[in-house]
């Protein structure tokens, strides 16, 4: 029992972890573009990042527009913010959790 006025409660909970299968095709929306690649939202998470090396070839970043585009035949197909994109999962990374608060 704490003597410093804090409340201590025992909790029971479940954790749901999203882990897509390698090679799985997902659909998301473009959130942002940087020279390093494209950030994609899956509605429940914005932790999807597609590096420029995984974009269709030849793709280029336009600093003036702040967006990536794919040169297909004689067309420039832009990855616009809010646009729906399909992508294949090549790698899944989990980051270490934050350290618990110090007592």
PDB file of N, CA and C in Angstrom:
ATOM      1  N   UNK A   1       0.853  -1.181   0.000  1.00  0.00           N
ATOM      2  CA  UNK A   1       0.000   0.000   0.000  1.00  0.00           C
ATOM      3  C   UNK A   1       0.891   1.234   0.000  1.00  0.00           C
ATOM      4  N   UNK A   2       0.572   2.159  -0.881  1.00  0.00           N
ATOM      5  CA  UNK A   2       1.366   3.371  -1.000  1.00  0.00           C
ATOM      6  C   UNK A   2       1.032   4.346   0.123  1.00  0.00           C
ATOM      7  N   UNK A   3       2.067   5.015   0.599  1.00  0.00           N
ATOM      8  CA  UNK A   3       1.875   5.988   1.666  1.00  0.00           C
ATOM      9  C   UNK A   3       2.016   7.419   1.140  1.00  0.00           C
ATOM     10  N   UNK A   4       2.146   7.566  -0.176  1.00  0.00           N
ATOM     11  CA  UNK A   4       2.366   8.902  -0.721  1.00  0.00           C
ATOM     12  C   UNK A   4       1.111   9.505  -1.360  1.00  0.00           C
ATOM     13  N   UNK A   5      -0.057   8.890  -1.161  1.00  0.00           N
ATOM     14  CA  UNK A   5      -1.310   9.449  -1.664  1.00  0.00           C
ATOM     15  C   UNK A   5      -1.674   8.992  -3.071  1.00  0.00           C
ATOM     16  N   UNK A   6      -0.865   8.128  -3.674  1.00  0.00           N
ATOM     17  CA  UNK A   6      -1.213   7.656  -5.012  1.00  0.00           C
ATOM     18  C   UNK A   6      -2.191   6.493  -4.928  1.00  0.00           C
ATOM     19  N   UNK A   7      -2.924   6.298  -5.985  1.00  0.00           N
ATOM     20  CA  UNK A   7      -3.853   5.168  -6.058  1.00  0.00           C
ATOM     21  C   UNK A   7      -3.198   4.037  -6.829  1.00  0.00           C
ATOM     22  N   UNK A   8      -3.316   2.825  -6.330  1.00  0.00           N
ATOM     23  CA  UNK A   8      -2.781   1.656  -7.020  1.00  0.00           C
ATOM     24  C   UNK A   8      -3.940   0.726  -7.339  1.00  0.00           C
ATOM     25  N   UNK A   9      -4.015   0.313  -8.594  1.00  0.00           N
ATOM     26  CA  UNK A   9      -5.118  -0.500  -9.060  1.00  0.00           C
ATOM     27  C   UNK A   9      -4.556  -1.674  -9.844  1.00  0.00           C
ATOM     28  N   UNK A  10      -5.101  -2.862  -9.622  1.00  0.00           N
ATOM     29  CA  UNK A  10      -4.718  -4.024 -10.405  1.00  0.00           C
ATOM     30  C   UNK A  10      -5.599  -4.070 -11.641  1.00  0.00           C
ATOM     31  N   UNK A  11      -4.978  -4.204 -12.805  1.00  0.00           N
ATOM     32  CA  UNK A  11      -5.713  -4.214 -14.065  1.00  0.00           C
ATOM     33  C   UNK A  11      -5.538  -5.539 -14.777  1.00  0.00           C
ATOM     34  N   UNK A  12      -6.561  -5.946 -15.491  1.00  0.00           N
ATOM     35  CA  UNK A  12      -6.488  -7.083 -16.399  1.00  0.00           C
ATOM     36  C   UNK A  12      -6.911  -6.556 -17.766  1.00  0.00           C
ATOM     37  N   UNK A  13      -6.121  -6.822 -18.784  1.00  0.00           N
ATOM     38  CA  UNK A  13      -6.460  -6.336 -20.113  1.00  0.00           C
ATOM     39  C   UNK A  13      -5.892  -7.266 -21.172  1.00  0.00           C
ATOM     40  N   UNK A  14      -6.367  -7.092 -22.386  1.00  0.00           N
ATOM     41  CA  UNK A  14      -5.876  -7.835 -23.533  1.00  0.00           C
ATOM     42  C   UNK A  14      -5.198  -6.860 -24.477  1.00  0.00           C
ATOM     43  N   UNK A  15      -4.196  -7.341 -25.164  1.00  0.00           N
ATOM     44  CA  UNK A  15      -3.497  -6.520 -26.135  1.00  0.00           C
ATOM     45  C   UNK A  15      -3.694  -7.144 -27.513  1.00  0.00           C
ATOM     46  N   UNK A  16      -4.087  -6.321 -28.459  1.00  0.00           N
ATOM     47  CA  UNK A  16      -4.234  -6.772 -29.832  1.00  0.00           C
ATOM     48  C   UNK A  16      -3.075  -6.187 -30.625  1.00  0.00           C
ATOM     49  N   UNK A  17      -2.347  -7.041 -31.315  1.00  0.00           N
ATOM     50  CA  UNK A  17      -1.194  -6.605 -32.097  1.00  0.00           C
ATOM     51  C   UNK A  17      -1.471  -6.873 -33.572  1.00  0.00           C
ATOM     52  N   UNK A  18      -1.310  -5.853 -34.375  1.00  0.00           N
ATOM     53  CA  UNK A  18      -1.475  -6.004 -35.816  1.00  0.00           C
ATOM     54  C   UNK A  18      -0.129  -6.410 -36.399  1.00  0.00           C
ATOM     55  N   UNK A  19      -0.094  -7.570 -37.032  1.00  0.00           N
ATOM     56  CA  UNK A  19       1.132  -8.037 -37.670  1.00  0.00           C
ATOM     57  C   UNK A  19       0.765  -8.654 -39.016  1.00  0.00           C
ATOM     58  N   UNK A  20       0.904  -7.870 -40.086  1.00  0.00           N
ATOM     59  CA  UNK A  20       0.550  -8.397 -41.401  1.00  0.00           C
ATOM     60  C   UNK A  20       1.551  -9.465 -41.838  1.00  0.00           C
ATOM     61  N   UNK A  21       1.107 -10.355 -42.694  1.00  0.00           N
ATOM     62  CA  UNK A  21       1.979 -11.415 -43.211  1.00  0.00           C
ATOM     63  C   UNK A  21       2.886 -10.851 -44.299  1.00  0.00           C
ATOM     64  N   UNK A  22       4.104 -11.353 -44.363  1.00  0.00           N
ATOM     65  CA  UNK A  22       5.011 -10.945 -45.429  1.00  0.00           C
ATOM     66  C   UNK A  22       4.405 -11.353 -46.763  1.00  0.00           C
ATOM     67  N   UNK A  23       4.443 -10.442 -47.717  1.00  0.00           N
ATOM     68  CA  UNK A  23       3.872 -10.698 -49.026  1.00  0.00           C
ATOM     69  C   UNK A  23       2.404 -10.313 -49.134  1.00  0.00           C
ATOM     70  N   UNK A  24       1.773  -9.982 -48.003  1.00  0.00           N
ATOM     71  CA  UNK A  24       0.357  -9.592 -48.013  1.00  0.00           C
ATOM     72  C   UNK A  24       0.194  -8.228 -48.677  1.00  0.00           C
ATOM     73  N   UNK A  25      -0.872  -8.066 -49.446  1.00  0.00           N
ATOM     74  CA  UNK A  25      -1.175  -6.790 -50.075  1.00  0.00           C
ATOM     75  C   UNK A  25      -2.196  -6.051 -49.215  1.00  0.00           C
ATOM     76  N   UNK A  26      -1.877  -4.805 -48.873  1.00  0.00           N
ATOM     77  CA  UNK A  26      -2.746  -3.965 -48.043  1.00  0.00           C
ATOM     78  C   UNK A  26      -3.126  -2.702 -48.811  1.00  0.00           C
ATOM     79  N   UNK A  27      -4.189  -2.062 -48.357  1.00  0.00           N
ATOM     80  CA  UNK A  27      -4.644  -0.806 -48.958  1.00  0.00           C
ATOM     81  C   UNK A  27      -4.642   0.260 -47.882  1.00  0.00           C
ATOM     82  N   UNK A  28      -4.023   1.403 -48.167  1.00  0.00           N
ATOM     83  CA  UNK A  28      -3.981   2.513 -47.228  1.00  0.00           C
ATOM     84  C   UNK A  28      -4.092   3.825 -47.972  1.00  0.00           C
ATOM     85  N   UNK A  29      -3.965   4.918 -47.229  1.00  0.00           N
ATOM     86  CA  UNK A  29      -4.022   6.252 -47.833  1.00  0.00           C
ATOM     87  C   UNK A  29      -2.722   6.984 -47.555  1.00  0.00           C
ATOM     88  N   UNK A  30      -2.242   7.705 -48.542  1.00  0.00           N
ATOM     89  CA  UNK A  30      -1.008   8.478 -48.414  1.00  0.00           C
ATOM     90  C   UNK A  30      -1.234   9.594 -47.403  1.00  0.00           C
ATOM     91  N   UNK A  31      -0.366   9.618 -46.380  1.00  0.00           N
ATOM     92  CA  UNK A  31      -0.432  10.684 -45.371  1.00  0.00           C
ATOM     93  C   UNK A  31       0.550  11.802 -45.689  1.00  0.00           C
ATOM     94  N   UNK A  32       1.769  11.406 -46.055  1.00  0.00           N
ATOM     95  CA  UNK A  32       2.821  12.400 -46.286  1.00  0.00           C
ATOM     96  C   UNK A  32       3.895  11.812 -47.187  1.00  0.00           C
ATOM     97  N   UNK A  33       4.608  12.699 -47.868  1.00  0.00           N
ATOM     98  CA  UNK A  33       5.734  12.305 -48.708  1.00  0.00           C
ATOM     99  C   UNK A  33       6.962  13.084 -48.280  1.00  0.00           C
ATOM    100  N   UNK A  34       8.088  12.400 -48.237  1.00  0.00           N
ATOM    101  CA  UNK A  34       9.380  13.030 -47.964  1.00  0.00           C
ATOM    102  C   UNK A  34      10.367  12.485 -48.994  1.00  0.00           C
ATOM    103  N   UNK A  35      11.533  13.075 -49.104  1.00  0.00           N
ATOM    104  CA  UNK A  35      12.526  12.520 -50.028  1.00  0.00           C
ATOM    105  C   UNK A  35      12.902  11.070 -49.694  1.00  0.00           C
ATOM    106  N   UNK A  36      12.644  10.631 -48.467  1.00  0.00           N
ATOM    107  CA  UNK A  36      12.972   9.259 -48.066  1.00  0.00           C
ATOM    108  C   UNK A  36      11.898   8.252 -48.448  1.00  0.00           C
ATOM    109  N   UNK A  37      10.653   8.697 -48.687  1.00  0.00           N
ATOM    110  CA  UNK A  37       9.582   7.776 -49.041  1.00  0.00           C
ATOM    111  C   UNK A  37       8.213   8.333 -48.702  1.00  0.00           C
ATOM    112  N   UNK A  38       7.256   7.407 -48.529  1.00  0.00           N
ATOM    113  CA  UNK A  38       5.858   7.787 -48.326  1.00  0.00           C
ATOM    114  C   UNK A  38       5.332   7.176 -47.036  1.00  0.00           C
ATOM    115  N   UNK A  39       4.645   7.984 -46.213  1.00  0.00           N
ATOM    116  CA  UNK A  39       3.979   7.498 -45.007  1.00  0.00           C
ATOM    117  C   UNK A  39       2.528   7.211 -45.365  1.00  0.00           C
ATOM    118  N   UNK A  40       2.054   6.019 -44.940  1.00  0.00           N
ATOM    119  CA  UNK A  40       0.714   5.551 -45.305  1.00  0.00           C
ATOM    120  C   UNK A  40      -0.104   5.275 -44.048  1.00  0.00           C
ATOM    121  N   UNK A  41      -1.391   5.621 -44.092  1.00  0.00           N
ATOM    122  CA  UNK A  41      -2.321   5.359 -42.994  1.00  0.00           C
ATOM    123  C   UNK A  41      -3.182   4.150 -43.333  1.00  0.00           C
ATOM    124  N   UNK A  42      -3.389   3.300 -42.329  1.00  0.00           N
ATOM    125  CA  UNK A  42      -4.311   2.172 -42.467  1.00  0.00           C
ATOM    126  C   UNK A  42      -5.550   2.408 -41.612  1.00  0.00           C
ATOM    127  N   UNK A  43      -5.931   3.632 -41.391  1.00  0.00           N
ATOM    128  CA  UNK A  43      -7.059   4.064 -40.558  1.00  0.00           C
ATOM    129  C   UNK A  43      -6.770   3.896 -39.073  1.00  0.00           C
ATOM    130  N   UNK A  44      -6.286   2.739 -38.645  1.00  0.00           N
ATOM    131  CA  UNK A  44      -6.024   2.508 -37.225  1.00  0.00           C
ATOM    132  C   UNK A  44      -4.565   2.734 -36.854  1.00  0.00           C
ATOM    133  N   UNK A  45      -3.694   2.936 -37.825  1.00  0.00           N
ATOM    134  CA  UNK A  45      -2.294   3.233 -37.552  1.00  0.00           C
ATOM    135  C   UNK A  45      -1.686   4.011 -38.712  1.00  0.00           C
ATOM    136  N   UNK A  46      -0.741   4.871 -38.379  1.00  0.00           N
ATOM    137  CA  UNK A  46      -0.007   5.628 -39.398  1.00  0.00           C
ATOM    138  C   UNK A  46       1.454   5.200 -39.399  1.00  0.00           C
ATOM    139  N   UNK A  47       1.710   3.995 -38.911  1.00  0.00           N
ATOM    140  CA  UNK A  47       3.078   3.522 -38.747  1.00  0.00           C
ATOM    141  C   UNK A  47       3.622   2.814 -39.979  1.00  0.00           C
ATOM    142  N   UNK A  48       2.958   2.950 -41.119  1.00  0.00           N
ATOM    143  CA  UNK A  48       3.429   2.303 -42.342  1.00  0.00           C
ATOM    144  C   UNK A  48       4.291   3.291 -43.115  1.00  0.00           C
ATOM    145  N   UNK A  49       5.493   2.852 -43.478  1.00  0.00           N
ATOM    146  CA  UNK A  49       6.395   3.690 -44.258  1.00  0.00           C
ATOM    147  C   UNK A  49       6.894   2.898 -45.454  1.00  0.00           C
ATOM    148  N   UNK A  50       6.753   3.476 -46.637  1.00  0.00           N
ATOM    149  CA  UNK A  50       7.245   2.852 -47.863  1.00  0.00           C
ATOM    150  C   UNK A  50       8.478   3.634 -48.305  1.00  0.00           C
ATOM    151  N   UNK A  51       9.686   3.028 -48.193  1.00  0.00           N
ATOM    152  CA  UNK A  51      10.895   3.739 -48.601  1.00  0.00           C
ATOM    153  C   UNK A  51      10.934   3.936 -50.118  1.00  0.00           C
ATOM    154  N   UNK A  52      11.655   4.944 -50.546  1.00  0.00           N
ATOM    155  CA  UNK A  52      11.710   5.270 -51.974  1.00  0.00           C
ATOM    156  C   UNK A  52      12.236   4.100 -52.795  1.00  0.00           C
ATOM    157  N   UNK A  53      13.056   3.247 -52.195  1.00  0.00           N
ATOM    158  CA  UNK A  53      13.615   2.114 -52.923  1.00  0.00           C
ATOM    159  C   UNK A  53      12.556   1.062 -53.248  1.00  0.00           C
ATOM    160  N   UNK A  54      11.403   1.101 -52.571  1.00  0.00           N
ATOM    161  CA  UNK A  54      10.325   0.135 -52.815  1.00  0.00           C
ATOM    162  C   UNK A  54       9.217   0.693 -53.703  1.00  0.00           C
ATOM    163  N   UNK A  55       9.342   1.939 -54.129  1.00  0.00           N
ATOM    164  CA  UNK A  55       8.350   2.524 -55.027  1.00  0.00           C
ATOM    165  C   UNK A  55       8.561   1.971 -56.436  1.00  0.00           C
ATOM    166  N   UNK A  56       7.507   1.999 -57.279  1.00  0.00           N
ATOM    167  CA  UNK A  56       7.666   1.497 -58.645  1.00  0.00           C
ATOM    168  C   UNK A  56       8.763   2.268 -59.384  1.00  0.00           C
ATOM    169  N   UNK A  57       9.452   1.587 -60.253  1.00  0.00           N
ATOM    170  CA  UNK A  57      10.564   2.208 -60.974  1.00  0.00           C
ATOM    171  C   UNK A  57      10.102   2.604 -62.374  1.00  0.00           C
ATOM    172  N   UNK A  58      10.452   3.794 -62.819  1.00  0.00           N
ATOM    173  CA  UNK A  58      11.206   4.852 -62.151  1.00  0.00           C
ATOM    174  C   UNK A  58      10.279   5.834 -61.425  1.00  0.00           C
ATOM    175  N   UNK A  59      10.509   6.032 -60.144  1.00  0.00           N
ATOM    176  CA  UNK A  59       9.773   7.028 -59.356  1.00  0.00           C
ATOM    177  C   UNK A  59      10.723   8.150 -58.985  1.00  0.00           C
ATOM    178  N   UNK A  60      10.176   9.355 -58.887  1.00  0.00           N
ATOM    179  CA  UNK A  60      10.993  10.521 -58.548  1.00  0.00           C
ATOM    180  C   UNK A  60      10.251  11.383 -57.533  1.00  0.00           C
ATOM    181  N   UNK A  61      11.022  12.099 -56.720  1.00  0.00           N
ATOM    182  CA  UNK A  61      10.444  13.033 -55.750  1.00  0.00           C
ATOM    183  C   UNK A  61      10.536  14.428 -56.324  1.00  0.00           C
ATOM    184  N   UNK A  62       9.423  15.156 -56.284  1.00  0.00           N
ATOM    185  CA  UNK A  62       9.396  16.545 -56.743  1.00  0.00           C
ATOM    186  C   UNK A  62       9.458  17.459 -55.525  1.00  0.00           C
ATOM    187  N   UNK A  63      10.590  18.138 -55.305  1.00  0.00           N
ATOM    188  CA  UNK A  63      10.674  19.054 -54.155  1.00  0.00           C
ATOM    189  C   UNK A  63       9.670  20.209 -54.258  1.00  0.00           C
ATOM    190  N   UNK A  64       9.367  20.640 -55.487  1.00  0.00           N
ATOM    191  CA  UNK A  64       8.414  21.733 -55.673  1.00  0.00           C
ATOM    192  C   UNK A  64       7.018  21.328 -55.201  1.00  0.00           C
ATOM    193  N   UNK A  65       6.597  20.116 -55.541  1.00  0.00           N
ATOM    194  CA  UNK A  65       5.273  19.613 -55.164  1.00  0.00           C
ATOM    195  C   UNK A  65       5.281  18.938 -53.798  1.00  0.00           C
ATOM    196  N   UNK A  66       6.463  18.476 -53.355  1.00  0.00           N
ATOM    197  CA  UNK A  66       6.563  17.748 -52.092  1.00  0.00           C
ATOM    198  C   UNK A  66       5.921  16.372 -52.167  1.00  0.00           C
ATOM    199  N   UNK A  67       5.925  15.781 -53.373  1.00  0.00           N
ATOM    200  CA  UNK A  67       5.299  14.479 -53.588  1.00  0.00           C
ATOM    201  C   UNK A  67       6.144  13.613 -54.513  1.00  0.00           C
ATOM    202  N   UNK A  68       5.904  12.324 -54.410  1.00  0.00           N
ATOM    203  CA  UNK A  68       6.513  11.350 -55.307  1.00  0.00           C
ATOM    204  C   UNK A  68       5.604  11.142 -56.509  1.00  0.00           C
ATOM    205  N   UNK A  69       6.211  10.804 -57.644  1.00  0.00           N
ATOM    206  CA  UNK A  69       5.436  10.399 -58.811  1.00  0.00           C
ATOM    207  C   UNK A  69       6.161   9.269 -59.522  1.00  0.00           C
ATOM    208  N   UNK A  70       5.361   8.461 -60.186  1.00  0.00           N
ATOM    209  CA  UNK A  70       5.870   7.334 -60.956  1.00  0.00           C
ATOM    210  C   UNK A  70       5.748   7.685 -62.429  1.00  0.00           C
ATOM    211  N   UNK A  71       6.842   7.590 -63.159  1.00  0.00           N
ATOM    212  CA  UNK A  71       6.825   7.843 -64.602  1.00  0.00           C
ATOM    213  C   UNK A  71       6.449   6.547 -65.306  1.00  0.00           C
ATOM    214  N   UNK A  72       5.226   6.495 -65.818  1.00  0.00           N
ATOM    215  CA  UNK A  72       4.735   5.303 -66.508  1.00  0.00           C
ATOM    216  C   UNK A  72       4.431   5.677 -67.940  1.00  0.00           C
ATOM    217  N   UNK A  73       5.186   5.097 -68.873  1.00  0.00           N
ATOM    218  CA  UNK A  73       5.103   5.441 -70.285  1.00  0.00           C
ATOM    219  C   UNK A  73       5.247   6.949 -70.418  1.00  0.00           C
ATOM    220  N   UNK A  74       4.243   7.658 -70.896  1.00  0.00           N
ATOM    221  CA  UNK A  74       4.350   9.114 -71.049  1.00  0.00           C
ATOM    222  C   UNK A  74       3.573   9.866 -69.984  1.00  0.00           C
ATOM    223  N   UNK A  75       3.281   9.197 -68.843  1.00  0.00           N
ATOM    224  CA  UNK A  75       2.446   9.804 -67.810  1.00  0.00           C
ATOM    225  C   UNK A  75       3.212   9.924 -66.495  1.00  0.00           C
ATOM    226  N   UNK A  76       2.875  10.952 -65.729  1.00  0.00           N
ATOM    227  CA  UNK A  76       3.377  11.104 -64.363  1.00  0.00           C
ATOM    228  C   UNK A  76       2.218  10.782 -63.429  1.00  0.00           C
ATOM    229  N   UNK A  77       2.309   9.675 -62.703  1.00  0.00           N
ATOM    230  CA  UNK A  77       1.262   9.250 -61.781  1.00  0.00           C
ATOM    231  C   UNK A  77       1.691   9.638 -60.371  1.00  0.00           C
ATOM    232  N   UNK A  78       1.011  10.624 -59.781  1.00  0.00           N
ATOM    233  CA  UNK A  78       1.406  11.216 -58.507  1.00  0.00           C
ATOM    234  C   UNK A  78       0.841  10.434 -57.329  1.00  0.00           C
ATOM    235  N   UNK A  79       1.630  10.317 -56.281  1.00  0.00           N
ATOM    236  CA  UNK A  79       1.180   9.752 -55.006  1.00  0.00           C
ATOM    237  C   UNK A  79       0.688  10.919 -54.148  1.00  0.00           C
ATOM    238  N   UNK A  80      -0.560  11.309 -54.354  1.00  0.00           N
ATOM    239  CA  UNK A  80      -1.110  12.489 -53.694  1.00  0.00           C
ATOM    240  C   UNK A  80      -1.594  12.170 -52.283  1.00  0.00           C
ATOM    241  N   UNK A  81      -1.491  13.157 -51.386  1.00  0.00           N
ATOM    242  CA  UNK A  81      -1.981  13.008 -50.021  1.00  0.00           C
ATOM    243  C   UNK A  81      -3.472  12.695 -50.043  1.00  0.00           C
ATOM    244  N   UNK A  82      -3.876  11.656 -49.300  1.00  0.00           N
ATOM    245  CA  UNK A  82      -5.267  11.231 -49.251  1.00  0.00           C
ATOM    246  C   UNK A  82      -5.617  10.182 -50.292  1.00  0.00           C
ATOM    247  N   UNK A  83      -4.725   9.969 -51.256  1.00  0.00           N
ATOM    248  CA  UNK A  83      -4.978   8.993 -52.307  1.00  0.00           C
ATOM    249  C   UNK A  83      -4.812   7.573 -51.770  1.00  0.00           C
ATOM    250  N   UNK A  84      -5.667   6.667 -52.210  1.00  0.00           N
ATOM    251  CA  UNK A  84      -5.584   5.267 -51.810  1.00  0.00           C
ATOM    252  C   UNK A  84      -4.464   4.583 -52.603  1.00  0.00           C
ATOM    253  N   UNK A  85      -3.650   3.793 -51.899  1.00  0.00           N
ATOM    254  CA  UNK A  85      -2.565   3.051 -52.545  1.00  0.00           C
ATOM    255  C   UNK A  85      -2.577   1.596 -52.071  1.00  0.00           C
ATOM    256  N   UNK A  86      -2.169   0.715 -52.941  1.00  0.00           N
ATOM    257  CA  UNK A  86      -1.990  -0.699 -52.595  1.00  0.00           C
ATOM    258  C   UNK A  86      -0.498  -0.944 -52.495  1.00  0.00           C
ATOM    259  N   UNK A  87      -0.111  -1.735 -51.492  1.00  0.00           N
ATOM    260  CA  UNK A  87       1.307  -2.051 -51.329  1.00  0.00           C
ATOM    261  C   UNK A  87       1.458  -3.442 -50.757  1.00  0.00           C
ATOM    262  N   UNK A  88       2.612  -4.043 -51.021  1.00  0.00           N
ATOM    263  CA  UNK A  88       2.899  -5.381 -50.532  1.00  0.00           C
ATOM    264  C   UNK A  88       3.857  -5.285 -49.350  1.00  0.00           C
ATOM    265  N   UNK A  89       3.584  -6.044 -48.286  1.00  0.00           N
ATOM    266  CA  UNK A  89       4.407  -6.037 -47.076  1.00  0.00           C
ATOM    267  C   UNK A  89       5.714  -6.779 -47.367  1.00  0.00           C
ATOM    268  N   UNK A  90       6.835  -6.081 -47.226  1.00  0.00           N
ATOM    269  CA  UNK A  90       8.149  -6.686 -47.448  1.00  0.00           C
ATOM    270  C   UNK A  90       8.886  -6.938 -46.143  1.00  0.00           C
ATOM    271  N   UNK A  91       8.536  -6.162 -45.112  1.00  0.00           N
ATOM    272  CA  UNK A  91       9.240  -6.275 -43.829  1.00  0.00           C
ATOM    273  C   UNK A  91       8.319  -5.774 -42.723  1.00  0.00           C
ATOM    274  N   UNK A  92       8.403  -6.408 -41.560  1.00  0.00           N
ATOM    275  CA  UNK A  92       7.648  -5.972 -40.385  1.00  0.00           C
ATOM    276  C   UNK A  92       8.653  -5.698 -39.284  1.00  0.00           C
ATOM    277  N   UNK A  93       8.614  -4.490 -38.726  1.00  0.00           N
ATOM    278  CA  UNK A  93       9.517  -4.113 -37.628  1.00  0.00           C
ATOM    279  C   UNK A  93       8.694  -3.691 -36.424  1.00  0.00           C
ATOM    280  N   UNK A  94       9.081  -4.197 -35.265  1.00  0.00           N
ATOM    281  CA  UNK A  94       8.479  -3.753 -34.020  1.00  0.00           C
ATOM    282  C   UNK A  94       9.555  -2.997 -33.253  1.00  0.00           C
ATOM    283  N   UNK A  95       9.204  -1.830 -32.792  1.00  0.00           N
ATOM    284  CA  UNK A  95      10.148  -1.027 -32.028  1.00  0.00           C
ATOM    285  C   UNK A  95      10.041  -1.389 -30.551  1.00  0.00           C
ATOM    286  N   UNK A  96      11.154  -1.298 -29.861  1.00  0.00           N
ATOM    287  CA  UNK A  96      11.175  -1.591 -28.426  1.00  0.00           C
ATOM    288  C   UNK A  96      10.225  -0.645 -27.697  1.00  0.00           C
ATOM    289  N   UNK A  97       9.519  -1.146 -26.684  1.00  0.00           N
ATOM    290  CA  UNK A  97       8.606  -0.259 -25.945  1.00  0.00           C
ATOM    291  C   UNK A  97       9.377   0.812 -25.184  1.00  0.00           C
ATOM    292  N   UNK A  98       8.667   1.859 -24.854  1.00  0.00           N
ATOM    293  CA  UNK A  98       9.272   2.917 -24.055  1.00  0.00           C
ATOM    294  C   UNK A  98       9.590   2.374 -22.667  1.00  0.00           C
ATOM    295  N   UNK A  99      10.594   2.934 -22.043  1.00  0.00           N
ATOM    296  CA  UNK A  99      10.964   2.493 -20.708  1.00  0.00           C
ATOM    297  C   UNK A  99       9.842   2.845 -19.727  1.00  0.00           C
ATOM    298  N   UNK A 100       9.589   1.965 -18.743  1.00  0.00           N
ATOM    299  CA  UNK A 100       8.574   2.301 -17.737  1.00  0.00           C
ATOM    300  C   UNK A 100       9.030   3.490 -16.896  1.00  0.00           C
ATOM    301  N   UNK A 101       8.092   4.240 -16.346  1.00  0.00           N
ATOM    302  CA  UNK A 101       8.477   5.403 -15.532  1.00  0.00           C
ATOM    303  C   UNK A 101       9.312   4.981 -14.319  1.00  0.00           C
ATOM    304  N   UNK A 102      10.243   5.824 -13.996  1.00  0.00           N
ATOM    305  CA  UNK A 102      11.109   5.571 -12.830  1.00  0.00           C
ATOM    306  C   UNK A 102      10.300   5.811 -11.559  1.00  0.00           C
ATOM    307  N   UNK A 103      10.570   5.002 -10.536  1.00  0.00           N
ATOM    308  CA  UNK A 103       9.867   5.166  -9.264  1.00  0.00           C
ATOM    309  C   UNK A 103      10.458   6.291  -8.448  1.00  0.00           C
TER     310      UNK A 103
END
